[in-house]
Short mmCIF file of C-alpha atoms in Angstrom, two decimals:
data_model
loop_
_atom_site.label_atom_id
_atom_site.label_comp_id
_atom_site.label_asym_id
_atom_site.label_seq_id
_atom_site.Cartn_x
_atom_site.Cartn_y
_atom_site.Cartn_z
CA UNK A 885 -20.23 29.78 -32.31
CA UNK A 886 -17.30 31.69 -30.88
CA UNK A 887 -14.55 33.27 -32.92
CA UNK A 888 -12.20 30.55 -31.64
CA UNK A 889 -13.81 28.19 -34.16
CA UNK A 890 -12.55 30.17 -37.08
CA UNK A 891 -8.85 30.65 -36.46
CA UNK A 892 -7.15 30.44 -39.83
CA UNK A 893 -3.69 30.31 -41.28
CA UNK A 894 -3.22 32.99 -43.92
CA UNK A 895 -0.12 33.55 -46.04
CA UNK A 896 1.27 36.30 -48.27
CA UNK A 897 -0.94 39.22 -49.21
CA UNK A 898 -4.04 37.62 -47.74
CA UNK A 899 -2.61 37.81 -44.24
CA UNK A 900 -1.73 41.47 -44.67
CA UNK A 901 -5.05 42.53 -46.20
CA UNK A 902 -7.50 40.59 -44.07
CA UNK A 903 -9.73 42.78 -41.92
CA UNK A 904 -11.36 39.90 -40.06
CA UNK A 905 -9.94 39.89 -36.52
CA UNK A 906 -10.12 36.13 -36.05
CA UNK A 907 -8.31 35.26 -39.28
CA UNK A 908 -4.61 35.65 -38.63
CA UNK A 909 -1.23 34.19 -39.29
CA UNK A 910 -0.27 31.02 -37.47
CA UNK A 911 1.80 31.60 -34.30
CA UNK A 912 5.33 30.21 -34.15
CA UNK A 913 5.52 26.60 -32.93
CA UNK A 914 6.42 25.90 -29.32
CA UNK A 915 9.69 24.15 -28.54
CA UNK A 916 9.18 20.41 -28.25
CA UNK A 917 10.12 20.52 -24.58
CA UNK A 918 7.22 22.78 -23.63
CA UNK A 919 4.12 20.92 -22.53
CA UNK A 920 2.47 17.71 -23.66
CA UNK A 921 1.18 17.12 -27.23
CA UNK A 922 -2.26 18.46 -26.34
CA UNK A 923 -0.78 21.65 -24.91
CA UNK A 924 1.40 22.14 -27.98
CA UNK A 925 -1.57 21.49 -30.27
CA UNK A 926 -3.50 24.20 -28.46
CA UNK A 927 -1.11 26.79 -29.90
CA UNK A 928 -1.77 25.73 -33.47
CA UNK A 929 -4.55 27.56 -35.33
CA UNK A 930 -7.81 25.71 -34.85
CA UNK A 931 -9.02 26.49 -38.35
CA UNK A 932 -6.58 25.87 -41.20
CA UNK A 933 -8.85 25.85 -44.21
CA UNK A 934 -8.07 29.15 -45.91
CA UNK A 935 -5.89 28.90 -48.99
CA UNK A 936 -3.89 31.96 -49.96
CA UNK A 937 -4.80 31.81 -53.65
CA UNK A 938 -8.15 31.05 -55.31
CA UNK A 939 -6.49 28.61 -57.71
CA UNK A 940 -4.77 26.62 -54.97
CA UNK A 941 -6.12 23.17 -54.13
CA UNK A 942 -8.73 20.96 -55.77
CA UNK A 943 -11.42 23.25 -57.19
CA UNK A 944 -13.72 20.25 -57.59
CA UNK A 945 -13.97 19.94 -53.82
CA UNK A 946 -16.43 22.19 -51.94
CA UNK A 947 -14.93 25.59 -51.20
CA UNK A 948 -15.97 29.19 -50.61
CA UNK A 949 -14.31 32.15 -52.33
CA UNK A 950 -14.01 35.10 -49.96
CA UNK A 951 -12.14 38.42 -50.12
CA UNK A 952 -9.65 36.98 -47.63
CA UNK A 953 -8.95 33.79 -49.57
CA UNK A 954 -10.53 30.44 -50.30
CA UNK A 955 -12.26 28.64 -47.46
CA UNK A 956 -11.96 24.87 -47.69
CA UNK A 957 -13.40 22.17 -45.41
CA UNK A 958 -11.02 20.85 -42.79
CA UNK A 959 -12.62 17.38 -42.59
CA UNK A 960 -14.56 15.02 -44.88
CA UNK A 961 -17.63 15.63 -42.73
CA UNK A 962 -17.43 19.36 -43.36
CA UNK A 963 -17.01 18.70 -47.10
CA UNK A 964 -20.19 16.60 -47.14
CA UNK A 965 -22.01 19.33 -45.23
CA UNK A 966 -20.95 22.03 -47.69
CA UNK A 967 -21.94 19.87 -50.64
CA UNK A 968 -25.36 19.25 -49.08
CA UNK A 969 -25.90 23.01 -48.72
CA UNK A 970 -24.99 23.59 -52.37
CA UNK A 971 -27.20 20.79 -53.66
CA UNK A 972 -30.38 21.19 -51.60
CA UNK A 973 -32.97 23.87 -50.90
CA UNK A 974 -33.06 22.98 -47.19
CA UNK A 975 -30.14 21.50 -45.27
CA UNK A 976 -29.99 20.47 -41.63
CA UNK A 977 -26.46 20.49 -40.18
CA UNK A 978 -26.45 18.51 -36.94
CA UNK A 979 -23.40 17.91 -34.78
CA UNK A 980 -21.52 18.79 -31.59
CA UNK A 981 -20.10 22.18 -30.70
CA UNK A 982 -17.04 23.28 -32.64
CA UNK A 983 -17.67 21.40 -35.89
CA UNK A 984 -18.13 24.55 -37.96
CA UNK A 985 -21.86 24.18 -38.60
CA UNK A 986 -22.73 27.85 -38.31
CA UNK A 987 -19.51 29.36 -39.62
CA UNK A 988 -19.49 27.30 -42.82
CA UNK A 989 -23.16 28.07 -43.45
CA UNK A 990 -22.60 31.81 -42.96
CA UNK A 991 -19.50 31.71 -45.18
CA UNK A 992 -21.44 30.02 -47.98
CA UNK A 993 -24.26 32.53 -47.55
CA UNK A 994 -21.86 35.48 -47.76
CA UNK A 995 -20.29 34.07 -50.92
CA UNK A 996 -23.71 33.50 -52.53
CA UNK A 997 -24.79 37.02 -51.57
CA UNK A 998 -21.67 38.57 -53.08
CA UNK A 999 -22.25 36.61 -56.30
CA UNK A 1000 -25.80 37.90 -56.59
CA UNK A 1001 -27.48 34.52 -56.10
CA UNK A 1002 -29.67 35.93 -53.32
CA UNK A 1003 -30.92 39.39 -52.44
CA UNK A 1004 -30.90 38.97 -48.68
CA UNK A 1005 -29.12 37.09 -45.90
CA UNK A 1006 -31.21 36.39 -42.81
CA UNK A 1007 -29.61 34.93 -39.67
CA UNK A 1008 -32.02 33.68 -37.02
CA UNK A 1009 -31.57 32.32 -33.52
CA UNK A 1010 -34.04 31.36 -30.78
CA UNK A 1011 -33.69 33.55 -27.68
CA UNK A 1012 -33.91 30.69 -25.22
CA UNK A 1013 -33.27 31.48 -21.58
CA UNK A 1014 -30.45 29.04 -20.86
CA UNK A 1015 -30.81 29.10 -17.10
CA UNK A 1016 -31.24 32.89 -16.96
CA UNK A 1017 -34.24 35.20 -17.12
CA UNK A 1018 -34.27 37.88 -19.81
CA UNK A 1019 -36.08 40.23 -17.46
CA UNK A 1020 -33.10 40.36 -15.12
CA UNK A 1021 -30.70 41.42 -17.87
CA UNK A 1022 -29.98 45.18 -18.05
CA UNK A 1023 -31.05 47.44 -20.90
CA UNK A 1024 -33.92 47.62 -23.37
CA UNK A 1025 -35.27 44.72 -25.41
CA UNK A 1026 -32.49 44.92 -28.00
CA UNK A 1027 -29.85 44.87 -25.27
CA UNK A 1028 -31.52 41.83 -23.71
CA UNK A 1029 -31.56 39.75 -26.90
CA UNK A 1030 -28.13 40.77 -28.21
CA UNK A 1031 -26.27 38.17 -26.10
CA UNK A 1032 -28.26 35.43 -27.83
CA UNK A 1033 -27.47 36.82 -31.28
CA UNK A 1034 -23.79 37.54 -30.55
CA UNK A 1035 -22.45 34.28 -32.08
CA UNK A 1036 -24.04 35.20 -35.40
CA UNK A 1037 -22.47 38.66 -35.31
CA UNK A 1038 -19.12 37.04 -34.50
CA UNK A 1039 -19.32 34.84 -37.60
CA UNK A 1040 -20.20 37.83 -39.76
CA UNK A 1041 -17.33 39.89 -38.36
CA UNK A 1042 -14.92 37.09 -39.24
CA UNK A 1043 -16.07 37.07 -42.87
CA UNK A 1044 -16.92 40.69 -43.76
CA UNK A 1045 -15.12 43.95 -43.21
CA UNK A 1046 -16.97 46.44 -40.96
CA UNK A 1047 -17.90 48.76 -43.84
CA UNK A 1048 -19.51 45.95 -45.83
CA UNK A 1049 -21.41 44.73 -42.78
CA UNK A 1050 -22.70 48.22 -42.03
CA UNK A 1051 -23.72 48.75 -45.65
CA UNK A 1052 -25.61 45.44 -45.75
CA UNK A 1053 -27.50 46.28 -42.57
CA UNK A 1054 -28.38 49.78 -43.75
CA UNK A 1055 -29.73 48.47 -47.07
CA UNK A 1056 -31.74 45.66 -45.42
CA UNK A 1057 -29.61 43.09 -47.23
CA UNK A 1058 -28.55 41.56 -43.92
CA UNK A 1059 -30.75 40.77 -40.93
CA UNK A 1060 -29.91 39.17 -37.59
CA UNK A 1061 -32.99 38.57 -35.49
CA UNK A 1062 -34.66 36.33 -32.92
CA UNK A 1063 -36.81 33.47 -34.18
CA UNK A 1064 -40.02 35.04 -32.86
CA UNK A 1065 -39.60 37.91 -35.32
CA UNK A 1066 -40.00 35.52 -38.28
CA UNK A 1067 -43.70 34.91 -37.70
CA UNK A 1068 -45.92 36.17 -40.51
CA UNK A 1069 -43.08 36.77 -42.98
CA UNK A 1070 -42.36 35.25 -46.39
CA UNK A 1071 -38.76 35.54 -47.55
CA UNK A 1072 -38.10 35.35 -51.29
CA UNK A 1073 -34.62 35.22 -52.86
CA UNK A 1074 -33.08 34.89 -49.39
CA UNK A 1075 -30.41 32.72 -47.80
CA UNK A 1076 -31.84 31.97 -44.36
CA UNK A 1077 -29.89 30.36 -41.51
CA UNK A 1078 -31.43 29.13 -38.27
CA UNK A 1079 -28.78 28.58 -35.60
CA UNK A 1080 -29.15 26.63 -32.32
CA UNK A 1081 -32.22 24.91 -33.75
CA UNK A 1082 -32.23 22.31 -30.98
CA UNK A 1083 -33.82 25.04 -28.86
CA UNK A 1084 -36.87 25.40 -31.08
CA UNK A 1085 -40.16 23.74 -30.26
CA UNK A 1086 -41.97 21.66 -32.86
CA UNK A 1087 -44.36 24.50 -33.69
CA UNK A 1088 -41.49 27.02 -33.93
CA UNK A 1089 -39.62 24.77 -36.36
CA UNK A 1090 -42.71 24.44 -38.54
CA UNK A 1091 -43.24 28.21 -38.42
CA UNK A 1092 -39.63 28.88 -39.44
CA UNK A 1093 -39.53 26.41 -42.33
CA UNK A 1094 -42.76 27.75 -43.79
CA UNK A 1095 -41.27 31.27 -44.07
CA UNK A 1096 -39.38 30.06 -47.14
CA UNK A 1097 -40.34 31.86 -50.35
CA UNK A 1098 -39.41 31.50 -54.02
CA UNK A 1099 -35.72 31.36 -54.84
CA UNK A 1100 -34.66 30.93 -51.21
CA UNK A 1101 -32.34 28.52 -49.43
CA UNK A 1102 -32.50 27.45 -45.78
CA UNK A 1103 -29.77 26.01 -43.56
CA UNK A 1104 -30.70 24.83 -40.08
CA UNK A 1105 -27.88 24.11 -37.62
CA UNK A 1106 -28.01 22.59 -34.17
CA UNK A 1107 -26.62 20.18 -31.61
CA UNK A 1108 -29.26 17.75 -30.39
CA UNK A 1109 -27.19 17.01 -27.27
CA UNK A 1110 -27.33 20.62 -25.99
CA UNK A 1111 -31.04 21.28 -25.62
CA UNK A 1112 -31.99 24.17 -23.30
CA UNK A 1113 -35.75 23.73 -23.57
CA UNK A 1114 -37.69 22.91 -20.40
CA UNK A 1115 -37.64 19.20 -19.64
CA UNK A 1116 -40.57 17.48 -21.27
CA UNK A 1117 -40.63 19.86 -24.24
CA UNK A 1118 -40.02 18.35 -27.65
CA UNK A 1119 -37.12 19.75 -29.63
CA UNK A 1120 -38.10 20.79 -33.13
CA UNK A 1121 -34.70 19.64 -34.40
CA UNK A 1122 -35.24 16.10 -33.18
CA UNK A 1123 -38.84 16.01 -34.36
CA UNK A 1124 -38.08 17.32 -37.85
CA UNK A 1125 -35.80 14.40 -38.70
CA UNK A 1126 -38.72 12.01 -38.41
CA UNK A 1127 -41.02 14.21 -40.49
CA UNK A 1128 -38.83 15.46 -43.35
CA UNK A 1129 -35.92 13.08 -43.86
CA UNK A 1130 -37.46 11.38 -46.92
CA UNK A 1131 -38.49 14.55 -48.81
CA UNK A 1132 -36.42 15.32 -51.95
CA UNK A 1133 -34.60 18.65 -51.79
CA UNK A 1134 -34.15 18.37 -48.01
CA UNK A 1135 -30.86 17.01 -46.69
CA UNK A 1136 -29.63 16.02 -43.24
CA UNK A 1137 -25.87 16.30 -42.77
CA UNK A 1138 -24.37 14.90 -39.57
CA UNK A 1139 -21.06 16.12 -38.20
CA UNK A 1140 -19.16 14.06 -35.64
CA UNK A 1141 -16.60 14.57 -32.89
CA UNK A 1142 -13.83 14.09 -35.44
CA UNK A 1143 -15.03 17.24 -37.21
CA UNK A 1144 -14.42 19.47 -34.17
CA UNK A 1145 -12.01 22.29 -35.03
CA UNK A 1146 -11.86 24.18 -31.74
CA UNK A 1147 -9.18 23.78 -29.07
CA UNK A 1148 -8.07 20.11 -29.07
CA UNK A 1149 -9.38 19.71 -25.51
CA UNK A 1150 -12.93 20.45 -26.70
CA UNK A 1151 -13.13 17.08 -28.43
CA UNK A 1152 -12.07 15.35 -25.21
CA UNK A 1153 -14.61 17.37 -23.22
CA UNK A 1154 -17.41 16.42 -25.64
CA UNK A 1155 -16.42 12.77 -25.27
CA UNK A 1156 -16.32 13.05 -21.46
CA UNK A 1157 -19.85 14.46 -21.37
CA UNK A 1158 -21.11 12.00 -23.96
CA UNK A 1159 -23.15 9.96 -21.47
CA UNK A 1160 -24.94 13.08 -20.21
CA UNK A 1161 -25.68 14.25 -23.75
CA UNK A 1162 -27.00 10.87 -24.82
CA UNK A 1163 -29.20 10.73 -21.75
CA UNK A 1164 -30.77 14.09 -22.50
CA UNK A 1165 -31.35 13.18 -26.14
CA UNK A 1166 -33.06 9.97 -25.06
CA UNK A 1167 -35.38 11.97 -22.82
CA UNK A 1168 -36.26 14.24 -25.74
CA UNK A 1169 -37.06 11.23 -27.92
CA UNK A 1170 -39.25 9.76 -25.16
CA UNK A 1171 -41.13 13.06 -24.91
CA UNK A 1172 -42.42 12.62 -28.43
#
């Protein structure tokens, strides 16, 4: 996810104290004569779910208490997703780009970590070569995989100040790593997030889920219409729905186009490419 997903409107002291670069005050509205409604909407903050005071709003609804304010879901779909994460040991968040799948999961993980509910936060992403070869990228191995992990770092930077992030990394409280590095590990008392899970194979998904130890929580996010695996390969995200959907303690939460909180044109773009996305998903189902 890019930082554009997490634009927020902050008021009062929260706006002055926030150290997260993507959380900022709303820009002044454009005059009505400038541009069409879509163009004017593009200048509104894409994410307007931060309340300025912890006591503001309905505390019974899902929310996340952060140093910068209270993060609340922008849509009913996001509220259901957050509730599923709170209520289940394993949650799959499936939906199109821009629906807040990764950002909300990371925000809930940061809150739980700060409250002492978990000892470690582990963010994982498959390093799938989306049309490019890792070998042609400059630098050492870390430099080659960093572009694939960048969206996770972006989400962290929007939620934690740099000093806290550095401290967590130094104390091994926070890890951001490629999926392949999970093999052979058992993670106890950890909040574990797998992002871009549509790009896992069936065996990789099984490997990841079985890393779960005592007192841990897993959130798996993905968009089953944006699969970068070689054609003919089965996506672990599609396969896992058939295998695990009836197991208690495991939830599947589906976000829709109406939950998109990026630039208003993103929703129209997703709709325009809907036939292509559905066609690819059908191919993945046939490959089973």
